[in-house]
Short mmCIF file of C-alpha atoms and ligand atoms in Angstrom, two decimals:
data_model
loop_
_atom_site.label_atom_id
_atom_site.label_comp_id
_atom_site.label_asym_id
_atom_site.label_seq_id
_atom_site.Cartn_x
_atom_site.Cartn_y
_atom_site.Cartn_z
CA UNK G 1 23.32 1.99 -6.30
CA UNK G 2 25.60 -0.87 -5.92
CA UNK G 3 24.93 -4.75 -7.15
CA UNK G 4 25.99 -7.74 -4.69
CA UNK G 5 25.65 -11.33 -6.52
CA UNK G 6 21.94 -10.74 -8.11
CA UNK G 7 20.87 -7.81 -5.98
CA UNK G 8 20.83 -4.39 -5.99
CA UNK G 9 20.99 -1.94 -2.53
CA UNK G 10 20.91 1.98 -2.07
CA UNK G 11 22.17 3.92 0.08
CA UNK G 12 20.15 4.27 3.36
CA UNK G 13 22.49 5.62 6.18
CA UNK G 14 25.68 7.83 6.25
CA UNK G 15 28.95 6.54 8.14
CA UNK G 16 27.99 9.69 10.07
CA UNK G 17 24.34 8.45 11.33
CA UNK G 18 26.22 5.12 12.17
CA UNK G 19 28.80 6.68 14.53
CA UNK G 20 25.89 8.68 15.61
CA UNK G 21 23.83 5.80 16.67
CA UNK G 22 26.74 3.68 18.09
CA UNK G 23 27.65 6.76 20.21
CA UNK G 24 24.08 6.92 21.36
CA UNK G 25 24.39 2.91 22.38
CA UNK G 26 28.12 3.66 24.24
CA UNK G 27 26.93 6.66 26.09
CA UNK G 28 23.55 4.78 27.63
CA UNK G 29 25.00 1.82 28.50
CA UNK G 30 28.20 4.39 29.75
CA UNK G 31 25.60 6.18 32.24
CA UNK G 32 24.49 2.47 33.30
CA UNK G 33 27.69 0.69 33.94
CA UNK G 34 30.67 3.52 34.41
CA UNK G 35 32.16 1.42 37.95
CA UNK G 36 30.98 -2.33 36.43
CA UNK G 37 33.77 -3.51 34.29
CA UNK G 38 30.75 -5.37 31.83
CA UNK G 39 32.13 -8.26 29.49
CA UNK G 40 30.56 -7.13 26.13
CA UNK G 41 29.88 -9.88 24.28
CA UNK G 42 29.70 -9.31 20.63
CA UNK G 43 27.74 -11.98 18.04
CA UNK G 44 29.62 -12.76 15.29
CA UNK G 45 29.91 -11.95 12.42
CA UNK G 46 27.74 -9.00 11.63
CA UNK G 47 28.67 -7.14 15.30
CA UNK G 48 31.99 -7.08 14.80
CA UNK G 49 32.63 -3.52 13.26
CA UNK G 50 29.96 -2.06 15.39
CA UNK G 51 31.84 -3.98 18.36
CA UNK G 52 34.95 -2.23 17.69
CA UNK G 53 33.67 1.16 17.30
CA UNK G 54 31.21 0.47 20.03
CA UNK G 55 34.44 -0.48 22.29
CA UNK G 56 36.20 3.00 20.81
CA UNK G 57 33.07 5.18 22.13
CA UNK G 58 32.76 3.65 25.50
CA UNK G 59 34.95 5.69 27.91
CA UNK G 60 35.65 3.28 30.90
CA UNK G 61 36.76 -0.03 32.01
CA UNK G 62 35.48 -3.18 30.35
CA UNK G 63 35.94 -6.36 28.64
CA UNK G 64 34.87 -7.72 25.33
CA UNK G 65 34.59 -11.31 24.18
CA UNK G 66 32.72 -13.52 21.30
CA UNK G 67 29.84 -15.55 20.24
CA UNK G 68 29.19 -16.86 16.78
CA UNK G 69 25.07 -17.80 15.78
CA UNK G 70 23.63 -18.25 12.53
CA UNK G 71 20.44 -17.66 11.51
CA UNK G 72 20.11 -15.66 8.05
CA UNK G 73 20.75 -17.21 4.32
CA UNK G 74 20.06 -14.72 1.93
CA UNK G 75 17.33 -12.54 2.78
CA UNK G 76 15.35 -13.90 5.19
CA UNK G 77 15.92 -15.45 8.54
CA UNK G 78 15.78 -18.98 8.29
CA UNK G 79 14.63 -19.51 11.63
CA UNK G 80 17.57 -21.82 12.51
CA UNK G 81 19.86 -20.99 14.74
CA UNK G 82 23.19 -22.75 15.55
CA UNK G 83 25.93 -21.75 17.93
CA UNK G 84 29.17 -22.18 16.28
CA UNK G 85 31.00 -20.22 18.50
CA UNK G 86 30.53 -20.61 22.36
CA UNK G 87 30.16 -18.35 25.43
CA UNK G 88 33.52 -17.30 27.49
CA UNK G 89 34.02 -18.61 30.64
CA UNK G 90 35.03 -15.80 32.66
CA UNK G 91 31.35 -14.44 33.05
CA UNK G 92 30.31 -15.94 36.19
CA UNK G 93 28.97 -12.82 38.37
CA UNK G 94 30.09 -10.22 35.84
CA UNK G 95 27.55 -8.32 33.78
CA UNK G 96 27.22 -9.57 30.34
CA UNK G 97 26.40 -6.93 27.87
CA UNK G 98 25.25 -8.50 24.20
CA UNK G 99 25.89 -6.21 21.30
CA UNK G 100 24.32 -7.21 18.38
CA UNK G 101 23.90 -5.86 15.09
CA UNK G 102 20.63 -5.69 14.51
CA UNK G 103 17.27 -7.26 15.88
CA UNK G 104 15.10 -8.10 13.41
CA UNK G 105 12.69 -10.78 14.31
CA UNK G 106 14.30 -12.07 17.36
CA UNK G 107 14.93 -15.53 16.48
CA UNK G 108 18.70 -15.09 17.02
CA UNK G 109 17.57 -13.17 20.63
CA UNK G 110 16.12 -16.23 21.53
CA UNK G 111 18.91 -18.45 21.59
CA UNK G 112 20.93 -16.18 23.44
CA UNK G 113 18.90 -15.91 25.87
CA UNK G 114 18.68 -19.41 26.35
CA UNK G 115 22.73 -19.38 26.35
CA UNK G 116 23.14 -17.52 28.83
CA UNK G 117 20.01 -18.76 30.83
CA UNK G 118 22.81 -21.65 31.70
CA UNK G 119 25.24 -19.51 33.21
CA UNK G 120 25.53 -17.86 36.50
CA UNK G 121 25.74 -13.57 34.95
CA UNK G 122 25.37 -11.60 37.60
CA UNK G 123 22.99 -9.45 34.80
CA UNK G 124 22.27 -9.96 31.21
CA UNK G 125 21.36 -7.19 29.07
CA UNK G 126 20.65 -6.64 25.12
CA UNK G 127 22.24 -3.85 23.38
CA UNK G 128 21.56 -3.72 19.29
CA UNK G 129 22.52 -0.61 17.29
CA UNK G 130 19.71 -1.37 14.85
CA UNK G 131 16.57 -2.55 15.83
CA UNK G 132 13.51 -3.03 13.24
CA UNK G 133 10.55 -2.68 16.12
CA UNK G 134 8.30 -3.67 13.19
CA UNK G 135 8.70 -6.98 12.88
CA UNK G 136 10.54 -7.68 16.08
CA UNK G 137 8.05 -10.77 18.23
CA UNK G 138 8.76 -8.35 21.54
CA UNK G 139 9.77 -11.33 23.88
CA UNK G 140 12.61 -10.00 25.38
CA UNK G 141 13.12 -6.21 26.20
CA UNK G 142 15.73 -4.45 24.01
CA UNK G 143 17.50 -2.42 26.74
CA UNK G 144 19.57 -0.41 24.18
CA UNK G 145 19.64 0.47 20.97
CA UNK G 146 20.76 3.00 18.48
CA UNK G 147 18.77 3.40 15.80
CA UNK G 148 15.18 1.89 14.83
CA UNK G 149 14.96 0.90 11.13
CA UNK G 150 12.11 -0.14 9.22
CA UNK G 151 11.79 -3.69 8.05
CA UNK G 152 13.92 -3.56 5.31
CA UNK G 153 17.23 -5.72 4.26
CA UNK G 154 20.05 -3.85 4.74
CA UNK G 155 23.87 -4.67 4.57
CA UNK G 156 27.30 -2.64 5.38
CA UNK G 157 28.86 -1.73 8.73
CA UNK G 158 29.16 -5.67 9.42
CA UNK G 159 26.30 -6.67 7.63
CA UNK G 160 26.26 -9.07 4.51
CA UNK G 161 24.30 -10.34 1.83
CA UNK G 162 25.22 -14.00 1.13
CA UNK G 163 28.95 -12.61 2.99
CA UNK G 164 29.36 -9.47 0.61
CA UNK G 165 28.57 -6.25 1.89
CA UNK G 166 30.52 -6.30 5.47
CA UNK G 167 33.09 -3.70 4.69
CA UNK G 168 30.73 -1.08 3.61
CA UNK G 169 31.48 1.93 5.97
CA UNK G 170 27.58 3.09 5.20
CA UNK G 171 24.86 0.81 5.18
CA UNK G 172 22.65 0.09 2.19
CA UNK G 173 19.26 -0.99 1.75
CA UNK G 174 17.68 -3.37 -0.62
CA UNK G 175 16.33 -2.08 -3.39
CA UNK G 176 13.27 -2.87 -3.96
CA UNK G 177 11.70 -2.07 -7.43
CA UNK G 178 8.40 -0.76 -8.10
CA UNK G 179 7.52 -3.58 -10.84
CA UNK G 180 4.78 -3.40 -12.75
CA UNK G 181 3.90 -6.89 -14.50
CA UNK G 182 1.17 -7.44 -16.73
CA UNK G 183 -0.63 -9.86 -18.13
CA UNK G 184 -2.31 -8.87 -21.42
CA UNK G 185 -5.65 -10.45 -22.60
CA UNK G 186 -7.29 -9.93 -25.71
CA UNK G 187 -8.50 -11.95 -28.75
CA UNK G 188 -6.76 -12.03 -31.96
CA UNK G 189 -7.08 -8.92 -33.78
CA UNK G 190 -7.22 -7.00 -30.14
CA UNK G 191 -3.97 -5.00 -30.93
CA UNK G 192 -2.63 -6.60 -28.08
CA UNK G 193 0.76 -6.30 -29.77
CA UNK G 194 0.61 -2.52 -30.98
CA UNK G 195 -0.52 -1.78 -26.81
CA UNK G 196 2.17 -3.96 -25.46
CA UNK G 197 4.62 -1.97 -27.96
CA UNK G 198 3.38 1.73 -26.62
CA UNK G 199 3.38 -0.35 -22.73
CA UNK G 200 6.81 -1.48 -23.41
CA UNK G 201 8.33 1.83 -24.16
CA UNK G 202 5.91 4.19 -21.58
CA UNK G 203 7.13 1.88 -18.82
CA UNK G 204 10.30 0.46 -19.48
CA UNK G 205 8.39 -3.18 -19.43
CA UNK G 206 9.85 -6.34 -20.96
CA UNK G 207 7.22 -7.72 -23.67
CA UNK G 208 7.50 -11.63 -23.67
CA UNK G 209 5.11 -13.06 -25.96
CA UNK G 210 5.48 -16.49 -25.40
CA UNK G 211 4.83 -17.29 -28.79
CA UNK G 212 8.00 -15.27 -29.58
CA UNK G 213 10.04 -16.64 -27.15
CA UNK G 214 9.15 -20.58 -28.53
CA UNK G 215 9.98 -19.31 -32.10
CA UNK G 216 13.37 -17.85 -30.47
CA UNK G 217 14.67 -20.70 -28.38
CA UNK G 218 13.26 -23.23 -31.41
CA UNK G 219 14.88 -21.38 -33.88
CA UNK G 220 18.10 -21.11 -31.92
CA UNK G 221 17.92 -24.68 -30.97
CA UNK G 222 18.56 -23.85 -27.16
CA UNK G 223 17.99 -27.15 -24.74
CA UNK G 224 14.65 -25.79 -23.90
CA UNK G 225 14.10 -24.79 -27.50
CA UNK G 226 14.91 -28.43 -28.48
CA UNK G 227 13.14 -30.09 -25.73
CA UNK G 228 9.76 -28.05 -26.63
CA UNK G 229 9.86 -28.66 -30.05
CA UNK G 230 10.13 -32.76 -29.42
CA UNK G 231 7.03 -32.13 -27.97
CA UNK G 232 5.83 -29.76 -30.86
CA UNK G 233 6.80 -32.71 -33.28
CA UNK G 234 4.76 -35.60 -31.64
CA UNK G 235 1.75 -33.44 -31.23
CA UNK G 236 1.61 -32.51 -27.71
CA UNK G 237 1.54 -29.70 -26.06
CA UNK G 238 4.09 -28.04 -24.81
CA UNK G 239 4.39 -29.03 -20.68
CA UNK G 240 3.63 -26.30 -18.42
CA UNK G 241 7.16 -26.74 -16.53
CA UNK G 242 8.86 -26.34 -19.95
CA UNK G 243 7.58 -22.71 -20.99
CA UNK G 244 7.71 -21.56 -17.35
CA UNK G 245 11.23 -22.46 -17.41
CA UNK G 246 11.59 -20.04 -20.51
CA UNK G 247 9.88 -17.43 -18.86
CA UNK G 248 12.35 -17.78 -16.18
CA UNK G 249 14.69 -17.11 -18.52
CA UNK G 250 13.27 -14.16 -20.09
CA UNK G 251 12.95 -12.56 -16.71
CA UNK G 252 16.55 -13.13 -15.45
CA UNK G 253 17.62 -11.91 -19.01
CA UNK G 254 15.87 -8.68 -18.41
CA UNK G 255 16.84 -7.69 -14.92
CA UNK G 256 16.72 -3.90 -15.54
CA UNK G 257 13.16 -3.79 -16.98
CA UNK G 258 10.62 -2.25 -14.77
CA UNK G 259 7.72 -5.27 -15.10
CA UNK G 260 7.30 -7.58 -17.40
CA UNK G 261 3.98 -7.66 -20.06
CA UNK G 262 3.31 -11.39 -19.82
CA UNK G 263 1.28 -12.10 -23.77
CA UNK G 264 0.27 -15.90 -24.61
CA UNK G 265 0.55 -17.24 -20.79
CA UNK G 266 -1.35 -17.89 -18.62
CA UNK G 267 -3.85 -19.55 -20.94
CA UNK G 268 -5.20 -22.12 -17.74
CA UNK G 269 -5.74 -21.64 -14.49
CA UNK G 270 -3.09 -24.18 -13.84
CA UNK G 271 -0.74 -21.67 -15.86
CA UNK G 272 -1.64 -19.02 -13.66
CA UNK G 273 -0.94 -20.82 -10.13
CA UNK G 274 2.69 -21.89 -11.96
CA UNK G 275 3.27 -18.44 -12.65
CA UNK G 276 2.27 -17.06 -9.04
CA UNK G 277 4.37 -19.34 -7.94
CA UNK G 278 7.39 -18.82 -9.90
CA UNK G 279 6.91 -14.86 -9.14
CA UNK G 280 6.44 -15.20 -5.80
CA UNK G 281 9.68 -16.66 -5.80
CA UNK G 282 11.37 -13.97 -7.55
CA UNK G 283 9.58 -11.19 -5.09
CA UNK G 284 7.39 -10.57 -7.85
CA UNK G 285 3.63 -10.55 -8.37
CA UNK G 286 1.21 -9.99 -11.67
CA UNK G 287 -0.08 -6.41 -10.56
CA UNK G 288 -2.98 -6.59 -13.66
CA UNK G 289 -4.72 -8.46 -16.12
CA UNK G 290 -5.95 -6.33 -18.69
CA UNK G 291 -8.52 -7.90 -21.55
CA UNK G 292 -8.54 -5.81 -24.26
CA UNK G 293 -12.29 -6.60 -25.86
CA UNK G 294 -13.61 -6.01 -29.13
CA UNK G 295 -16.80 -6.90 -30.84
CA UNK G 296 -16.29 -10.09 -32.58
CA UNK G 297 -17.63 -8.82 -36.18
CA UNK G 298 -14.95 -5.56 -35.49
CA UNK G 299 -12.33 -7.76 -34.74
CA UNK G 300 -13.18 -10.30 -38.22
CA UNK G 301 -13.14 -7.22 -40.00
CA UNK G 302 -9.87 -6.40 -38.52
CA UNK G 303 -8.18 -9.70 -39.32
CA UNK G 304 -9.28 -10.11 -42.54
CA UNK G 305 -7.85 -6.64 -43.05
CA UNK G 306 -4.45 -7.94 -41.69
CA UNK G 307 -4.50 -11.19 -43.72
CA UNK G 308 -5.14 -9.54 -46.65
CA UNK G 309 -1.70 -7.62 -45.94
CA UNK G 310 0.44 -10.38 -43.93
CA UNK G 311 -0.62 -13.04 -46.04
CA UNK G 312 -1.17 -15.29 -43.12
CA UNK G 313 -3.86 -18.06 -43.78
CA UNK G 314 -5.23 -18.19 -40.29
CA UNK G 315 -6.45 -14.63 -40.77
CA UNK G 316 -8.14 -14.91 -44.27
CA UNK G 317 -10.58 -17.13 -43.26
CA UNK G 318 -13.69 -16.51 -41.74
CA UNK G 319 -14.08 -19.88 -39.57
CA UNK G 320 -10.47 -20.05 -38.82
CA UNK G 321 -11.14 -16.73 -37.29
CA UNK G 322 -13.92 -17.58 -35.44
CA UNK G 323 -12.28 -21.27 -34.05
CA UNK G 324 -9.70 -19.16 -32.51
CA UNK G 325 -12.35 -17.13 -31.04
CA UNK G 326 -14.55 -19.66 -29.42
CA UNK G 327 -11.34 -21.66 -28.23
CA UNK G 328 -10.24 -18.03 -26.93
CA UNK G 329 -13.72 -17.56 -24.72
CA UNK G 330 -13.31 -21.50 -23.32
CA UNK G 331 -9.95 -20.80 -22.21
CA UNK G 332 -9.79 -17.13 -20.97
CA UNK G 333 -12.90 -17.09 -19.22
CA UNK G 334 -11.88 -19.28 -16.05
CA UNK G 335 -8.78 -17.04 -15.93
CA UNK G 336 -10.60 -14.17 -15.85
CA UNK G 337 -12.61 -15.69 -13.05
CA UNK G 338 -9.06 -16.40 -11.22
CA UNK G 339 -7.45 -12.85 -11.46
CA UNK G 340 -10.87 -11.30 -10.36
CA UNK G 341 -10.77 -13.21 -7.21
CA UNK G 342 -7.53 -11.26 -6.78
CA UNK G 343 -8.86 -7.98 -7.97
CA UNK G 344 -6.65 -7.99 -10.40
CA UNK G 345 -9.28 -8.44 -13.88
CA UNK G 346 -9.07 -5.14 -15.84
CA UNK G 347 -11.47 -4.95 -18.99
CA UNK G 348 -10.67 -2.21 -20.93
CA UNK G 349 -12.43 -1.52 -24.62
CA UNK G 350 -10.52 -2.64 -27.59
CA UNK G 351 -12.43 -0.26 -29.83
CA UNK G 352 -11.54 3.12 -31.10
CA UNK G 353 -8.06 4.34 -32.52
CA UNK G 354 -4.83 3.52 -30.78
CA UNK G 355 -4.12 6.50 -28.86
CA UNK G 356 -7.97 6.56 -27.78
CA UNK G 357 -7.13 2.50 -26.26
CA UNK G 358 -3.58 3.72 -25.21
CA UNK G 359 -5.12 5.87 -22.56
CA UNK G 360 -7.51 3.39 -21.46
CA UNK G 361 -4.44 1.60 -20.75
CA UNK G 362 -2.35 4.31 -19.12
CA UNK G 363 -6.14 5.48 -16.83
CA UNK G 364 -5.79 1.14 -15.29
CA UNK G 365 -2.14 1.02 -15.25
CA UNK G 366 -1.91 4.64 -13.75
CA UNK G 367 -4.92 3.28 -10.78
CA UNK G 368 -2.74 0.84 -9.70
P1 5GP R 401 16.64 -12.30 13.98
O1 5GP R 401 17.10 -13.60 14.56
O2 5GP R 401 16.32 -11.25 15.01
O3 5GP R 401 15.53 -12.49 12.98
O4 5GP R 401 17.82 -11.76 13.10
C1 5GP R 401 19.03 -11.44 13.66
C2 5GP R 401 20.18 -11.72 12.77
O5 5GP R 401 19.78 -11.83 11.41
C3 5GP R 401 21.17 -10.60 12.80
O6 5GP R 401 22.13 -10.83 13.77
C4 5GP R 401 21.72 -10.59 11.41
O7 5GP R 401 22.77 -11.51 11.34
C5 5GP R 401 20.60 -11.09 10.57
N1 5GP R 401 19.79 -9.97 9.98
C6 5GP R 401 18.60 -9.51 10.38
N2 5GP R 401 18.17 -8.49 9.61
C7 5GP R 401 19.13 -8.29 8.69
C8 5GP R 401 19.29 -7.35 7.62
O8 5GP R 401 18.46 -6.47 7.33
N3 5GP R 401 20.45 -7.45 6.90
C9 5GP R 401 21.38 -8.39 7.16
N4 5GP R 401 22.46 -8.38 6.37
N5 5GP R 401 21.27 -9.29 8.15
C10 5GP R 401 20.16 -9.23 8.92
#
């Protein structure tokens, strides 16, 4: 596994099956244009180590020459291309050969097409050494290529992530964790935080209580810490912006957990759409909800067990107990209605001894 800026890629093919599949490119093109002299024209910059071993495989005359387009930041194609580098002018009634990279959705294709659509080629053919036939729109026929891939980012052999990458001699492909994020649901005196303790360590899952993480950045007077509490202070509650922004945080903290056990957020539906949102953005997604429910009169019981030991007010009294409750219903029950429009709602029963609610847990998490 390797790391480039905030990503990590595995291996996916040997220098071996490169060579392999550039030979395969040289040789059919070879058996098409042996008495031609073509002008290969390599795009720049991810062609240009597959250019030169391209040029190293292919056994008689021809030329080579240059273009630079842009299209990808990051991971995705941005569906922008520019020419930054222009076409020779040598190619009128010679056949132009492209070799590209890799064709992924064909944006890029596009524009060269329309290039060269000014120019007086004698022929105009498309060579790519990868090709990922998945997601390519199929406008143009690829009449070469080495190797098909499936739609996955890769980098080496020329190819880059944000301009790292390119001197790989094997190319790598992102890696792209199986996550497993939770949101956990339960009233007080659930055992929300015993579960999320077993989840944490079964899983490898980052717990972030959000009730923690306000103590935390409070405590530590952080700028989000500070900003929350004058909030706090007045009265108000705490903006929605300002604890996804510390949830942001928690989750770039924790970049080699396996999911994440959101506890304390969402608690409204517009909390849920922020934290789609800031998931989505992240590649992420909340793969459950899980309400863990218990009889109110079990869960009093419970509390007033707790209180008894913690010494915490809020659990020694009966109508205390029971506000949280009713404010608990009122809020969680449009959420619930939210995630099960997703299929994501899991209720699972709060009652019986740990290990007996552990499994419960493990039967939904293990379904997914
Ligand atoms: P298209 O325009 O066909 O969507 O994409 C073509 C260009 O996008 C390629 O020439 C390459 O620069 C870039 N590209 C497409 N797929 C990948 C990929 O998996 N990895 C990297 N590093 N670049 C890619």
């Amino acid at each position: 596994m390797i790391q480039l800026h905030d990503k990590y890629f595995k291996r996916f093919l040997s220098e071996k099956e490169i060579l392999l599949a550039v030979q395969r490119v040289a040789d059919q093109v070879a058996a098409d244009y042996k008495d031609k002299t073509p002008i290969f024209v390599g795009v720049l910059n991810g062609s240009f180590m597959f250019v030169s071993d391209f040029l190293k495989a292919y056994p008689h005359p021809c030329e080579v020459s240059f273009v630079k387009l842009s299209s990808y930041q990051g991971l995705t194609s941005t569906g922008i291309v520019e020419t930054l580098l222009d076409l020779p002018d040598n190619i009128e009634g010679r056949s132009v050969i492209i070799l590209e990279d890799i064709i992924d959705t064909g944006r890029t294709l596009k524009e060269l097409v329309h290039l060269f659509s000014n120019t007086n080629v004698k022929e105009f053919k498309i060579a790519s050494l990868f090709y990922k036939a998945e997601v390519y729109n199929g406008e143009y026929a690829i009449d070469y290529f080495g190797l098909e891939i499936p739609d996955r980012f890769i980098v080496g052999y020329g190819l880059d992530y944000k301009e790292l990458g390119r001197n790989f001699r094997e190319v790598y492909q992102l890696n792209q964790k199986h996550m497993i994020n939770l949101v956990l649901f339960g009233k007080p005196g659930a055992g929300k935080g015993t579960q999320a303790q077993f989840l944490k360590e079964q899983y490898n899952l980052q717990h972030i209580s959000t009730g923690d993480v306000f103590r935390y950045n409070i405590k530590n007077g952080t700028d989000l810490g500070t900003l929350a509490k004058s909030y706090i202070d007045k009265g108000d509650l705490v903006p929605d912006e300002v604890t996804i922004k510390m949830l942001e945080d928690e989750v770039a903290k924790n970049q080699e957990a396996d999911g994440f056990i959101f506890d304390g957020f969402p608690r409204t539906v517009a909390q849920a759409e922020a934290l789609d949102n800031f998931l989505e953005s992240k590649d992420m997604k909340i793969n459950a909800t899980i309400a863990l429910e218990a009889n109110d009169e079990v869960l009093i019981q419970r509390l007033l067990e707790r209180g008894k030991v913690s010494g915490r007010t809020d659990d020694q009294d009966k109508d205390k107990i029971r506000n949280r409750f009713d404010e608990y219903n009122s809020k969680t029950a449009p959420l619930k209605t939210y995630y099960e429009e997703q299929g994501k709602f899991h209720s699972v029963n709060g009652i019986g001894t740990i290990a007996e609610i552990t499994e419960r847990l493990t039967k939904v998490i293990e379904g997914l």
